[in-house]
């Protein structure tokens, strides 16, 4: 399925899960640390799952803003998208991730909010990238 690319970005990592990552334009740099739950020392630093959770949250909120006008609704200013990413061994071998996303849309009635979430899930690039590959659960908080 072809994509009409409008923007590209590049990031590099060194040292793996206990190294560092940065964007090539220098606007973002992060120290990486392996969580204790995955056998690492924990401590200062972030991990790829945290970065994925933050990126998916922001992207999904952007997708809701993109579809809201076509639904004749709005995304409240105090909307929050809280994404929890899990990682662990797969029964088929290797590792996999799960995503649980809680969306809070204060002031919207449940049917309107649910429609907004459903439509955003169809256009969000992260949702499209994970569809049929990652267990993604969406809930209206």
mmCIF file of N, CA and C in Angstrom:
data_model
loop_
_atom_site.group_PDB
_atom_site.id
_atom_site.type_symbol
_atom_site.label_atom_id
_atom_site.label_comp_id
_atom_site.label_asym_id
_atom_site.label_seq_id
_atom_site.Cartn_x
_atom_site.Cartn_y
_atom_site.Cartn_z
ATOM 1 N N UNK A 1 0.845 -1.167 0.000
ATOM 2 C CA UNK A 1 0.000 0.000 0.000
ATOM 3 C C UNK A 1 0.894 1.235 0.000
ATOM 4 N N UNK A 2 0.878 2.010 -1.068
ATOM 5 C CA UNK A 2 1.753 3.178 -1.168
ATOM 6 C C UNK A 2 1.345 4.300 -0.210
ATOM 7 N N UNK A 3 2.342 5.043 0.234
ATOM 8 C CA UNK A 3 2.132 6.183 1.123
ATOM 9 C C UNK A 3 2.704 7.411 0.433
ATOM 10 N N UNK A 4 1.932 8.472 0.375
ATOM 11 C CA UNK A 4 2.387 9.749 -0.167
ATOM 12 C C UNK A 4 3.097 10.501 0.965
ATOM 13 N N UNK A 5 4.372 10.258 1.128
ATOM 14 C CA UNK A 5 5.137 10.787 2.259
ATOM 15 C C UNK A 5 5.222 12.306 2.188
ATOM 16 N N UNK A 6 4.824 12.964 3.287
ATOM 17 C CA UNK A 6 4.883 14.427 3.397
ATOM 18 C C UNK A 6 5.987 14.884 4.344
ATOM 19 N N UNK A 7 6.443 13.983 5.187
ATOM 20 C CA UNK A 7 7.467 14.317 6.181
ATOM 21 C C UNK A 7 8.265 13.068 6.495
ATOM 22 N N UNK A 8 9.556 13.240 6.691
ATOM 23 C CA UNK A 8 10.436 12.159 7.127
ATOM 24 C C UNK A 8 11.285 12.660 8.281
ATOM 25 N N UNK A 9 11.622 11.747 9.165
ATOM 26 C CA UNK A 9 12.560 12.063 10.234
ATOM 27 C C UNK A 9 13.465 10.868 10.431
ATOM 28 N N UNK A 10 14.615 11.114 10.982
ATOM 29 C CA UNK A 10 15.587 10.051 11.179
ATOM 30 C C UNK A 10 16.127 10.119 12.600
ATOM 31 N N UNK A 11 16.231 8.964 13.222
ATOM 32 C CA UNK A 11 16.831 8.856 14.550
ATOM 33 C C UNK A 11 17.792 7.682 14.543
ATOM 34 N N UNK A 12 18.782 7.769 15.400
ATOM 35 C CA UNK A 12 19.787 6.718 15.514
ATOM 36 C C UNK A 12 19.929 6.315 16.974
ATOM 37 N N UNK A 13 20.200 5.041 17.180
ATOM 38 C CA UNK A 13 20.462 4.532 18.522
ATOM 39 C C UNK A 13 21.832 3.883 18.547
ATOM 40 N N UNK A 14 22.503 4.000 19.666
ATOM 41 C CA UNK A 14 23.768 3.304 19.886
ATOM 42 C C UNK A 14 23.682 2.610 21.241
ATOM 43 N N UNK A 15 24.329 1.478 21.351
ATOM 44 C CA UNK A 15 24.380 0.781 22.629
ATOM 45 C C UNK A 15 23.159 -0.056 22.956
ATOM 46 N N UNK A 16 22.151 -0.080 22.075
ATOM 47 C CA UNK A 16 20.955 -0.882 22.334
ATOM 48 C C UNK A 16 20.094 -0.302 23.434
ATOM 49 N N UNK A 17 19.446 -1.179 24.187
ATOM 50 C CA UNK A 17 18.499 -0.759 25.221
ATOM 51 C C UNK A 17 19.164 -0.045 26.399
ATOM 52 N N UNK A 18 20.478 -0.124 26.504
ATOM 53 C CA UNK A 18 21.167 0.594 27.578
ATOM 54 C C UNK A 18 22.162 1.611 27.003
ATOM 55 N N UNK A 19 21.796 2.182 25.885
ATOM 56 C CA UNK A 19 22.647 3.174 25.226
ATOM 57 C C UNK A 19 21.977 4.523 25.177
ATOM 58 N N UNK A 20 21.880 5.066 23.968
ATOM 59 C CA UNK A 20 21.230 6.364 23.781
ATOM 60 C C UNK A 20 20.621 6.409 22.383
ATOM 61 N N UNK A 21 19.719 7.361 22.227
ATOM 62 C CA UNK A 21 19.096 7.579 20.921
ATOM 63 C C UNK A 21 18.945 9.074 20.710
ATOM 64 N N UNK A 22 18.992 9.473 19.441
ATOM 65 C CA UNK A 22 18.834 10.897 19.132
ATOM 66 C C UNK A 22 18.346 11.056 17.708
ATOM 67 N N UNK A 23 17.707 12.184 17.471
ATOM 68 C CA UNK A 23 17.311 12.511 16.111
ATOM 69 C C UNK A 23 18.499 13.129 15.393
ATOM 70 N N UNK A 24 18.538 12.932 14.092
ATOM 71 C CA UNK A 24 19.652 13.451 13.318
ATOM 72 C C UNK A 24 19.699 14.977 13.289
ATOM 73 N N UNK A 25 18.541 15.633 13.520
ATOM 74 C CA UNK A 25 18.546 17.096 13.530
ATOM 75 C C UNK A 25 18.944 17.671 14.887
ATOM 76 N N UNK A 26 19.179 16.799 15.887
ATOM 77 C CA UNK A 26 19.666 17.239 17.195
ATOM 78 C C UNK A 26 18.609 17.793 18.132
ATOM 79 N N UNK A 27 17.331 17.736 17.750
ATOM 80 C CA UNK A 27 16.292 18.320 18.608
ATOM 81 C C UNK A 27 15.833 17.396 19.726
ATOM 82 N N UNK A 28 16.200 16.114 19.651
ATOM 83 C CA UNK A 28 15.777 15.150 20.660
ATOM 84 C C UNK A 28 16.911 14.182 20.928
ATOM 85 N N UNK A 29 17.208 13.984 22.227
ATOM 86 C CA UNK A 29 18.225 13.026 22.613
ATOM 87 C C UNK A 29 17.780 12.390 23.921
ATOM 88 N N UNK A 30 17.958 11.081 24.034
ATOM 89 C CA UNK A 30 17.500 10.382 25.225
ATOM 90 C C UNK A 30 18.502 9.303 25.623
ATOM 91 N N UNK A 31 18.740 9.190 26.935
ATOM 92 C CA UNK A 31 19.543 8.098 27.481
ATOM 93 C C UNK A 31 18.592 6.926 27.662
ATOM 94 N N UNK A 32 19.034 5.742 27.282
ATOM 95 C CA UNK A 32 18.213 4.548 27.391
ATOM 96 C C UNK A 32 18.675 3.688 28.559
ATOM 97 N N UNK A 33 17.708 3.067 29.235
ATOM 98 C CA UNK A 33 18.016 2.186 30.360
ATOM 99 C C UNK A 33 17.071 0.992 30.314
ATOM 100 N N UNK A 34 17.603 -0.171 30.610
ATOM 101 C CA UNK A 34 16.795 -1.394 30.639
ATOM 102 C C UNK A 34 16.067 -1.458 31.980
ATOM 103 N N UNK A 35 14.730 -1.605 31.964
ATOM 104 C CA UNK A 35 13.997 -1.698 33.233
ATOM 105 C C UNK A 35 14.387 -2.957 34.011
ATOM 106 N N UNK A 36 14.275 -2.887 35.331
ATOM 107 C CA UNK A 36 14.574 -4.048 36.176
ATOM 108 C C UNK A 36 13.726 -5.252 35.779
ATOM 109 N N UNK A 37 12.477 -5.002 35.383
ATOM 110 C CA UNK A 37 11.570 -6.086 35.014
ATOM 111 C C UNK A 37 12.061 -6.881 33.806
ATOM 112 N N UNK A 38 12.949 -6.275 33.018
ATOM 113 C CA UNK A 38 13.515 -6.960 31.853
ATOM 114 C C UNK A 38 14.960 -7.378 32.091
ATOM 115 N N UNK A 39 15.365 -7.385 33.367
ATOM 116 C CA UNK A 39 16.703 -7.849 33.712
ATOM 117 C C UNK A 39 17.770 -6.776 33.741
ATOM 118 N N UNK A 40 17.374 -5.523 33.588
ATOM 119 C CA UNK A 40 18.339 -4.434 33.596
ATOM 120 C C UNK A 40 18.469 -3.803 34.967
ATOM 121 N N UNK A 41 19.312 -2.777 35.052
ATOM 122 C CA UNK A 41 19.523 -2.107 36.330
ATOM 123 C C UNK A 41 18.432 -1.082 36.671
ATOM 124 N N UNK A 42 17.591 -0.734 35.676
ATOM 125 C CA UNK A 42 16.624 0.339 35.916
ATOM 126 C C UNK A 42 17.364 1.660 36.013
ATOM 127 N N UNK A 43 16.855 2.562 36.797
ATOM 128 C CA UNK A 43 17.532 3.836 37.011
ATOM 129 C C UNK A 43 17.212 4.860 35.948
ATOM 130 N N UNK A 44 18.052 5.885 35.903
ATOM 131 C CA UNK A 44 17.821 7.010 34.995
ATOM 132 C C UNK A 44 17.886 6.554 33.547
ATOM 133 N N UNK A 45 16.959 7.030 32.786
ATOM 134 C CA UNK A 45 16.901 6.690 31.367
ATOM 135 C C UNK A 45 15.525 6.192 30.999
ATOM 136 N N UNK A 46 15.260 6.182 29.735
ATOM 137 C CA UNK A 46 13.984 5.726 29.214
ATOM 138 C C UNK A 46 14.184 4.464 28.410
ATOM 139 N N UNK A 47 13.068 3.871 27.992
ATOM 140 C CA UNK A 47 13.169 2.652 27.183
ATOM 141 C C UNK A 47 12.264 2.793 25.964
ATOM 142 N N UNK A 48 12.450 1.952 24.969
ATOM 143 C CA UNK A 48 11.665 2.076 23.741
ATOM 144 C C UNK A 48 10.155 1.993 23.964
ATOM 145 N N UNK A 49 9.720 1.231 24.965
ATOM 146 C CA UNK A 49 8.284 1.125 25.219
ATOM 147 C C UNK A 49 7.712 2.450 25.706
ATOM 148 N N UNK A 50 8.454 3.173 26.532
ATOM 149 C CA UNK A 50 8.007 4.498 26.977
ATOM 150 C C UNK A 50 7.918 5.459 25.794
ATOM 151 N N UNK A 51 8.903 5.403 24.922
ATOM 152 C CA UNK A 51 8.907 6.295 23.758
ATOM 153 C C UNK A 51 7.734 5.961 22.834
ATOM 154 N N UNK A 52 7.452 4.673 22.658
ATOM 155 C CA UNK A 52 6.328 4.250 21.828
ATOM 156 C C UNK A 52 5.004 4.710 22.446
ATOM 157 N N UNK A 53 4.869 4.555 23.769
ATOM 158 C CA UNK A 53 3.644 4.975 24.460
ATOM 159 C C UNK A 53 3.407 6.481 24.294
ATOM 160 N N UNK A 54 4.456 7.269 24.456
ATOM 161 C CA UNK A 54 4.326 8.718 24.299
ATOM 162 C C UNK A 54 3.971 9.083 22.859
ATOM 163 N N UNK A 55 4.644 8.462 21.904
ATOM 164 C CA UNK A 55 4.374 8.752 20.494
ATOM 165 C C UNK A 55 2.974 8.355 20.084
ATOM 166 N N UNK A 56 2.516 7.180 20.509
ATOM 167 C CA UNK A 56 1.166 6.716 20.150
ATOM 168 C C UNK A 56 0.119 7.628 20.784
ATOM 169 N N UNK A 57 0.328 8.027 22.041
ATOM 170 C CA UNK A 57 -0.620 8.934 22.709
ATOM 171 C C UNK A 57 -0.776 10.235 21.930
ATOM 172 N N UNK A 58 0.343 10.841 21.581
ATOM 173 C CA UNK A 58 0.315 12.111 20.860
ATOM 174 C C UNK A 58 -0.298 11.955 19.477
ATOM 175 N N UNK A 59 0.068 10.892 18.784
ATOM 176 C CA UNK A 59 -0.440 10.657 17.438
ATOM 177 C C UNK A 59 -1.949 10.421 17.467
ATOM 178 N N UNK A 60 -2.425 9.634 18.439
ATOM 179 C CA UNK A 60 -3.854 9.337 18.512
ATOM 180 C C UNK A 60 -4.657 10.597 18.812
ATOM 181 N N UNK A 61 -4.134 11.448 19.680
ATOM 182 C CA UNK A 61 -4.810 12.719 19.966
ATOM 183 C C UNK A 61 -4.862 13.578 18.708
ATOM 184 N N UNK A 62 -3.787 13.583 17.943
ATOM 185 C CA UNK A 62 -3.783 14.300 16.670
ATOM 186 C C UNK A 62 -4.796 13.739 15.694
ATOM 187 N N UNK A 63 -4.942 12.420 15.671
ATOM 188 C CA UNK A 63 -5.927 11.788 14.783
ATOM 189 C C UNK A 63 -7.345 12.182 15.184
ATOM 190 N N UNK A 64 -7.608 12.258 16.491
ATOM 191 C CA UNK A 64 -8.944 12.697 16.926
ATOM 192 C C UNK A 64 -9.214 14.132 16.479
ATOM 193 N N UNK A 65 -8.213 14.985 16.584
ATOM 194 C CA UNK A 65 -8.373 16.373 16.134
ATOM 195 C C UNK A 65 -8.609 16.435 14.627
ATOM 196 N N UNK A 66 -7.984 15.536 13.888
ATOM 197 C CA UNK A 66 -8.144 15.525 12.428
ATOM 198 C C UNK A 66 -9.541 15.086 12.002
ATOM 199 N N UNK A 67 -10.139 14.123 12.711
ATOM 200 C CA UNK A 67 -11.455 13.622 12.306
ATOM 201 C C UNK A 67 -12.616 14.385 12.934
ATOM 202 N N UNK A 68 -12.368 15.132 13.993
ATOM 203 C CA UNK A 68 -13.446 15.828 14.703
ATOM 204 C C UNK A 68 -14.302 16.711 13.795
ATOM 205 N N UNK A 69 -13.724 17.532 12.921
ATOM 206 C CA UNK A 69 -14.572 18.383 12.080
ATOM 207 C C UNK A 69 -15.545 17.594 11.199
ATOM 208 N N UNK A 70 -15.110 16.468 10.671
ATOM 209 C CA UNK A 70 -15.999 15.678 9.814
ATOM 210 C C UNK A 70 -17.141 15.052 10.611
ATOM 211 N N UNK A 71 -16.961 14.930 11.912
ATOM 212 C CA UNK A 71 -18.005 14.398 12.791
ATOM 213 C C UNK A 71 -18.823 15.508 13.444
ATOM 214 N N UNK A 72 -18.494 16.745 13.070
ATOM 215 C CA UNK A 72 -19.157 17.926 13.623
ATOM 216 C C UNK A 72 -19.090 17.944 15.151
ATOM 217 N N UNK A 73 -17.882 17.650 15.632
ATOM 218 C CA UNK A 73 -17.626 17.685 17.066
ATOM 219 C C UNK A 73 -16.296 18.373 17.294
ATOM 220 N N UNK A 74 -15.872 18.414 18.523
ATOM 221 C CA UNK A 74 -14.596 19.036 18.866
ATOM 222 C C UNK A 74 -13.866 18.124 19.850
ATOM 223 N N UNK A 75 -12.576 18.298 19.925
ATOM 224 C CA UNK A 75 -11.773 17.598 20.913
ATOM 225 C C UNK A 75 -11.555 18.583 22.054
ATOM 226 N N UNK A 76 -12.082 18.290 23.253
ATOM 227 C CA UNK A 76 -11.917 19.221 24.374
ATOM 228 C C UNK A 76 -10.443 19.514 24.658
ATOM 229 N N UNK A 77 -10.160 20.734 25.105
ATOM 230 C CA UNK A 77 -8.781 21.151 25.378
ATOM 231 C C UNK A 77 -8.126 20.288 26.452
ATOM 232 N N UNK A 78 -8.916 19.744 27.373
ATOM 233 C CA UNK A 78 -8.345 18.940 28.461
ATOM 234 C C UNK A 78 -8.401 17.434 28.187
ATOM 235 N N UNK A 79 -8.511 17.079 26.919
ATOM 236 C CA UNK A 79 -8.479 15.672 26.525
ATOM 237 C C UNK A 79 -7.131 15.063 26.868
ATOM 238 N N UNK A 80 -7.149 13.833 27.353
ATOM 239 C CA UNK A 80 -5.899 13.108 27.586
ATOM 240 C C UNK A 80 -5.982 11.717 26.955
ATOM 241 N N UNK A 81 -4.854 11.289 26.443
ATOM 242 C CA UNK A 81 -4.707 9.931 25.928
ATOM 243 C C UNK A 81 -3.554 9.313 26.717
ATOM 244 N N UNK A 82 -3.874 8.286 27.481
ATOM 245 C CA UNK A 82 -2.883 7.619 28.320
ATOM 246 C C UNK A 82 -2.661 6.219 27.759
ATOM 247 N N UNK A 83 -1.461 5.980 27.286
ATOM 248 C CA UNK A 83 -1.142 4.717 26.635
ATOM 249 C C UNK A 83 -0.166 3.915 27.487
ATOM 250 N N UNK A 84 -0.530 2.664 27.728
ATOM 251 C CA UNK A 84 0.321 1.735 28.457
ATOM 252 C C UNK A 84 0.798 0.672 27.472
ATOM 253 N N UNK A 85 2.105 0.545 27.358
ATOM 254 C CA UNK A 85 2.696 -0.442 26.463
ATOM 255 C C UNK A 85 3.324 -1.536 27.321
ATOM 256 N N UNK A 86 2.961 -2.767 27.030
ATOM 257 C CA UNK A 86 3.551 -3.911 27.711
ATOM 258 C C UNK A 86 4.475 -4.653 26.759
ATOM 259 N N UNK A 87 5.463 -5.330 27.319
ATOM 260 C CA UNK A 87 6.391 -6.129 26.516
ATOM 261 C C UNK A 87 6.650 -7.442 27.232
ATOM 262 N N UNK A 88 6.769 -8.493 26.463
ATOM 263 C CA UNK A 88 7.079 -9.789 27.049
ATOM 264 C C UNK A 88 7.230 -10.844 25.977
ATOM 265 N N UNK A 89 7.612 -12.043 26.406
ATOM 266 C CA UNK A 89 7.797 -13.144 25.452
ATOM 267 C C UNK A 89 6.479 -13.551 24.803
ATOM 268 N N UNK A 90 6.547 -13.912 23.527
ATOM 269 C CA UNK A 90 5.386 -14.410 22.783
ATOM 270 C C UNK A 90 5.386 -15.927 22.822
ATOM 271 N N UNK A 91 4.199 -16.511 22.784
ATOM 272 C CA UNK A 91 4.104 -17.974 22.764
ATOM 273 C C UNK A 91 4.746 -18.549 21.502
ATOM 274 N N UNK A 92 4.788 -17.751 20.414
ATOM 275 C CA UNK A 92 5.378 -18.187 19.153
ATOM 276 C C UNK A 92 6.889 -17.990 19.126
ATOM 277 N N UNK A 93 7.443 -17.446 20.183
ATOM 278 C CA UNK A 93 8.863 -17.132 20.242
ATOM 279 C C UNK A 93 9.107 -15.647 20.076
ATOM 280 N N UNK A 94 10.233 -15.194 20.492
ATOM 281 C CA UNK A 94 10.566 -13.778 20.424
ATOM 282 C C UNK A 94 9.769 -12.971 21.443
ATOM 283 N N UNK A 95 9.705 -11.681 21.217
ATOM 284 C CA UNK A 95 8.996 -10.789 22.117
ATOM 285 C C UNK A 95 7.906 -10.042 21.360
ATOM 286 N N UNK A 96 6.915 -9.599 22.082
ATOM 287 C CA UNK A 96 5.833 -8.817 21.502
ATOM 288 C C UNK A 96 5.424 -7.706 22.445
ATOM 289 N N UNK A 97 4.592 -6.822 21.940
ATOM 290 C CA UNK A 97 4.087 -5.734 22.775
ATOM 291 C C UNK A 97 2.558 -5.743 22.763
ATOM 292 N N UNK A 98 2.001 -5.132 23.785
ATOM 293 C CA UNK A 98 0.564 -4.885 23.878
ATOM 294 C C UNK A 98 0.367 -3.400 24.126
ATOM 295 N N UNK A 99 -0.811 -2.910 23.770
ATOM 296 C CA UNK A 99 -1.138 -1.502 23.971
ATOM 297 C C UNK A 99 -2.515 -1.401 24.600
ATOM 298 N N UNK A 100 -2.594 -0.680 25.715
ATOM 299 C CA UNK A 100 -3.861 -0.332 26.349
ATOM 300 C C UNK A 100 -3.936 1.180 26.382
ATOM 301 N N UNK A 101 -4.955 1.724 25.738
ATOM 302 C CA UNK A 101 -5.084 3.170 25.626
ATOM 303 C C UNK A 101 -6.374 3.617 26.302
ATOM 304 N N UNK A 102 -6.240 4.536 27.253
ATOM 305 C CA UNK A 102 -7.395 5.122 27.931
ATOM 306 C C UNK A 102 -7.540 6.562 27.449
ATOM 307 N N UNK A 103 -8.694 6.875 26.891
ATOM 308 C CA UNK A 103 -8.939 8.197 26.316
ATOM 309 C C UNK A 103 -9.988 8.914 27.146
ATOM 310 N N UNK A 104 -9.649 10.109 27.607
ATOM 311 C CA UNK A 104 -10.573 10.936 28.377
ATOM 312 C C UNK A 104 -10.975 12.133 27.528
ATOM 313 N N UNK A 105 -12.270 12.248 27.273
ATOM 314 C CA UNK A 105 -12.824 13.345 26.467
ATOM 315 C C UNK A 105 -13.877 14.074 27.306
ATOM 316 N N UNK A 106 -13.439 14.875 28.277
ATOM 317 C CA UNK A 106 -14.378 15.545 29.184
ATOM 318 C C UNK A 106 -15.361 16.431 28.428
ATOM 319 N N UNK A 107 -16.641 16.316 28.804
ATOM 320 C CA UNK A 107 -17.664 17.162 28.205
ATOM 321 C C UNK A 107 -18.366 16.551 27.008
ATOM 322 N N UNK A 108 -17.830 15.485 26.431
ATOM 323 C CA UNK A 108 -18.507 14.826 25.311
ATOM 324 C C UNK A 108 -19.345 13.678 25.857
ATOM 325 N N UNK A 109 -20.540 13.491 25.302
ATOM 326 C CA UNK A 109 -21.325 12.338 25.744
ATOM 327 C C UNK A 109 -20.685 11.069 25.193
ATOM 328 N N UNK A 110 -20.973 9.950 25.838
ATOM 329 C CA UNK A 110 -20.301 8.683 25.504
ATOM 330 C C UNK A 110 -20.438 8.287 24.037
ATOM 331 N N UNK A 111 -21.632 8.331 23.444
ATOM 332 C CA UNK A 111 -21.720 7.927 22.034
ATOM 333 C C UNK A 111 -20.876 8.816 21.113
ATOM 334 N N UNK A 112 -20.888 10.117 21.349
ATOM 335 C CA UNK A 112 -20.102 11.046 20.541
ATOM 336 C C UNK A 112 -18.606 10.784 20.730
ATOM 337 N N UNK A 113 -18.193 10.583 21.983
ATOM 338 C CA UNK A 113 -16.786 10.312 22.279
ATOM 339 C C UNK A 113 -16.343 8.994 21.656
ATOM 340 N N UNK A 114 -17.178 7.970 21.748
ATOM 341 C CA UNK A 114 -16.822 6.664 21.196
ATOM 342 C C UNK A 114 -16.688 6.725 19.681
ATOM 343 N N UNK A 115 -17.563 7.469 19.026
ATOM 344 C CA UNK A 115 -17.483 7.625 17.569
ATOM 345 C C UNK A 115 -16.170 8.314 17.185
ATOM 346 N N UNK A 116 -15.800 9.329 17.944
ATOM 347 C CA UNK A 116 -14.552 10.044 17.694
ATOM 348 C C UNK A 116 -13.355 9.100 17.847
ATOM 349 N N UNK A 117 -13.354 8.294 18.890
ATOM 350 C CA UNK A 117 -12.278 7.326 19.118
ATOM 351 C C UNK A 117 -12.214 6.306 17.984
ATOM 352 N N UNK A 118 -13.372 5.768 17.615
ATOM 353 C CA UNK A 118 -13.413 4.759 16.550
ATOM 354 C C UNK A 118 -12.886 5.303 15.228
ATOM 355 N N UNK A 119 -13.297 6.516 14.881
ATOM 356 C CA UNK A 119 -12.838 7.117 13.626
ATOM 357 C C UNK A 119 -11.347 7.437 13.671
ATOM 358 N N UNK A 120 -10.873 7.934 14.808
ATOM 359 C CA UNK A 120 -9.446 8.242 14.945
ATOM 360 C C UNK A 120 -8.608 6.977 14.813
ATOM 361 N N UNK A 121 -9.102 5.867 15.348
ATOM 362 C CA UNK A 121 -8.368 4.597 15.289
ATOM 363 C C UNK A 121 -8.214 4.122 13.839
ATOM 364 N N UNK A 122 -9.104 4.534 12.964
ATOM 365 C CA UNK A 122 -9.012 4.131 11.554
ATOM 366 C C UNK A 122 -7.972 4.936 10.778
ATOM 367 N N UNK A 123 -7.654 6.154 11.221
ATOM 368 C CA UNK A 123 -6.703 6.981 10.457
ATOM 369 C C UNK A 123 -5.361 7.188 11.130
ATOM 370 N N UNK A 124 -5.264 6.930 12.430
ATOM 371 C CA UNK A 124 -4.003 7.150 13.147
ATOM 372 C C UNK A 124 -2.894 6.278 12.550
ATOM 373 N N UNK A 125 -1.759 6.863 12.192
ATOM 374 C CA UNK A 125 -0.670 6.075 11.625
ATOM 375 C C UNK A 125 -0.170 4.954 12.553
ATOM 376 N N UNK A 126 -0.131 5.223 13.849
ATOM 377 C CA UNK A 126 0.294 4.174 14.785
ATOM 378 C C UNK A 126 -0.729 3.046 14.807
ATOM 379 N N UNK A 127 -2.012 3.388 14.797
ATOM 380 C CA UNK A 127 -3.053 2.356 14.771
ATOM 381 C C UNK A 127 -2.949 1.531 13.496
ATOM 382 N N UNK A 128 -2.716 2.197 12.376
ATOM 383 C CA UNK A 128 -2.576 1.476 11.111
ATOM 384 C C UNK A 128 -1.336 0.583 11.115
ATOM 385 N N UNK A 129 -0.266 1.041 11.743
ATOM 386 C CA UNK A 129 0.966 0.250 11.778
ATOM 387 C C UNK A 129 0.837 -0.975 12.678
ATOM 388 N N UNK A 130 0.022 -0.869 13.723
ATOM 389 C CA UNK A 130 -0.099 -1.982 14.674
ATOM 390 C C UNK A 130 -1.271 -2.904 14.365
ATOM 391 N N UNK A 131 -2.211 -2.466 13.538
ATOM 392 C CA UNK A 131 -3.430 -3.243 13.270
ATOM 393 C C UNK A 131 -3.100 -4.649 12.790
ATOM 394 N N UNK A 132 -3.765 -5.630 13.399
ATOM 395 C CA UNK A 132 -3.600 -7.055 13.084
ATOM 396 C C UNK A 132 -2.211 -7.595 13.415
ATOM 397 N N UNK A 133 -1.444 -6.840 14.204
ATOM 398 C CA UNK A 133 -0.112 -7.274 14.581
ATOM 399 C C UNK A 133 0.135 -7.109 16.079
ATOM 400 N N UNK A 134 -0.515 -6.126 16.691
ATOM 401 C CA UNK A 134 -0.346 -5.827 18.107
ATOM 402 C C UNK A 134 -1.719 -5.776 18.739
ATOM 403 N N UNK A 135 -1.859 -6.363 19.929
ATOM 404 C CA UNK A 135 -3.110 -6.309 20.660
ATOM 405 C C UNK A 135 -3.293 -4.888 21.207
ATOM 406 N N UNK A 136 -4.205 -4.113 20.589
ATOM 407 C CA UNK A 136 -4.479 -2.733 20.991
ATOM 408 C C UNK A 136 -5.881 -2.672 21.573
ATOM 409 N N UNK A 137 -5.978 -2.240 22.823
ATOM 410 C CA UNK A 137 -7.285 -2.083 23.483
ATOM 411 C C UNK A 137 -7.505 -0.604 23.744
ATOM 412 N N UNK A 138 -8.630 -0.104 23.256
ATOM 413 C CA UNK A 138 -9.012 1.291 23.448
ATOM 414 C C UNK A 138 -10.148 1.347 24.445
ATOM 415 N N UNK A 139 -10.076 2.271 25.389
ATOM 416 C CA UNK A 139 -11.194 2.431 26.320
ATOM 417 C C UNK A 139 -11.447 3.914 26.555
ATOM 418 N N UNK A 140 -12.710 4.223 26.700
ATOM 419 C CA UNK A 140 -13.134 5.587 26.995
ATOM 420 C C UNK A 140 -13.108 5.742 28.511
ATOM 421 N N UNK A 141 -12.221 6.594 28.975
ATOM 422 C CA UNK A 141 -12.051 6.786 30.431
ATOM 423 C C UNK A 141 -13.086 7.752 30.969
#
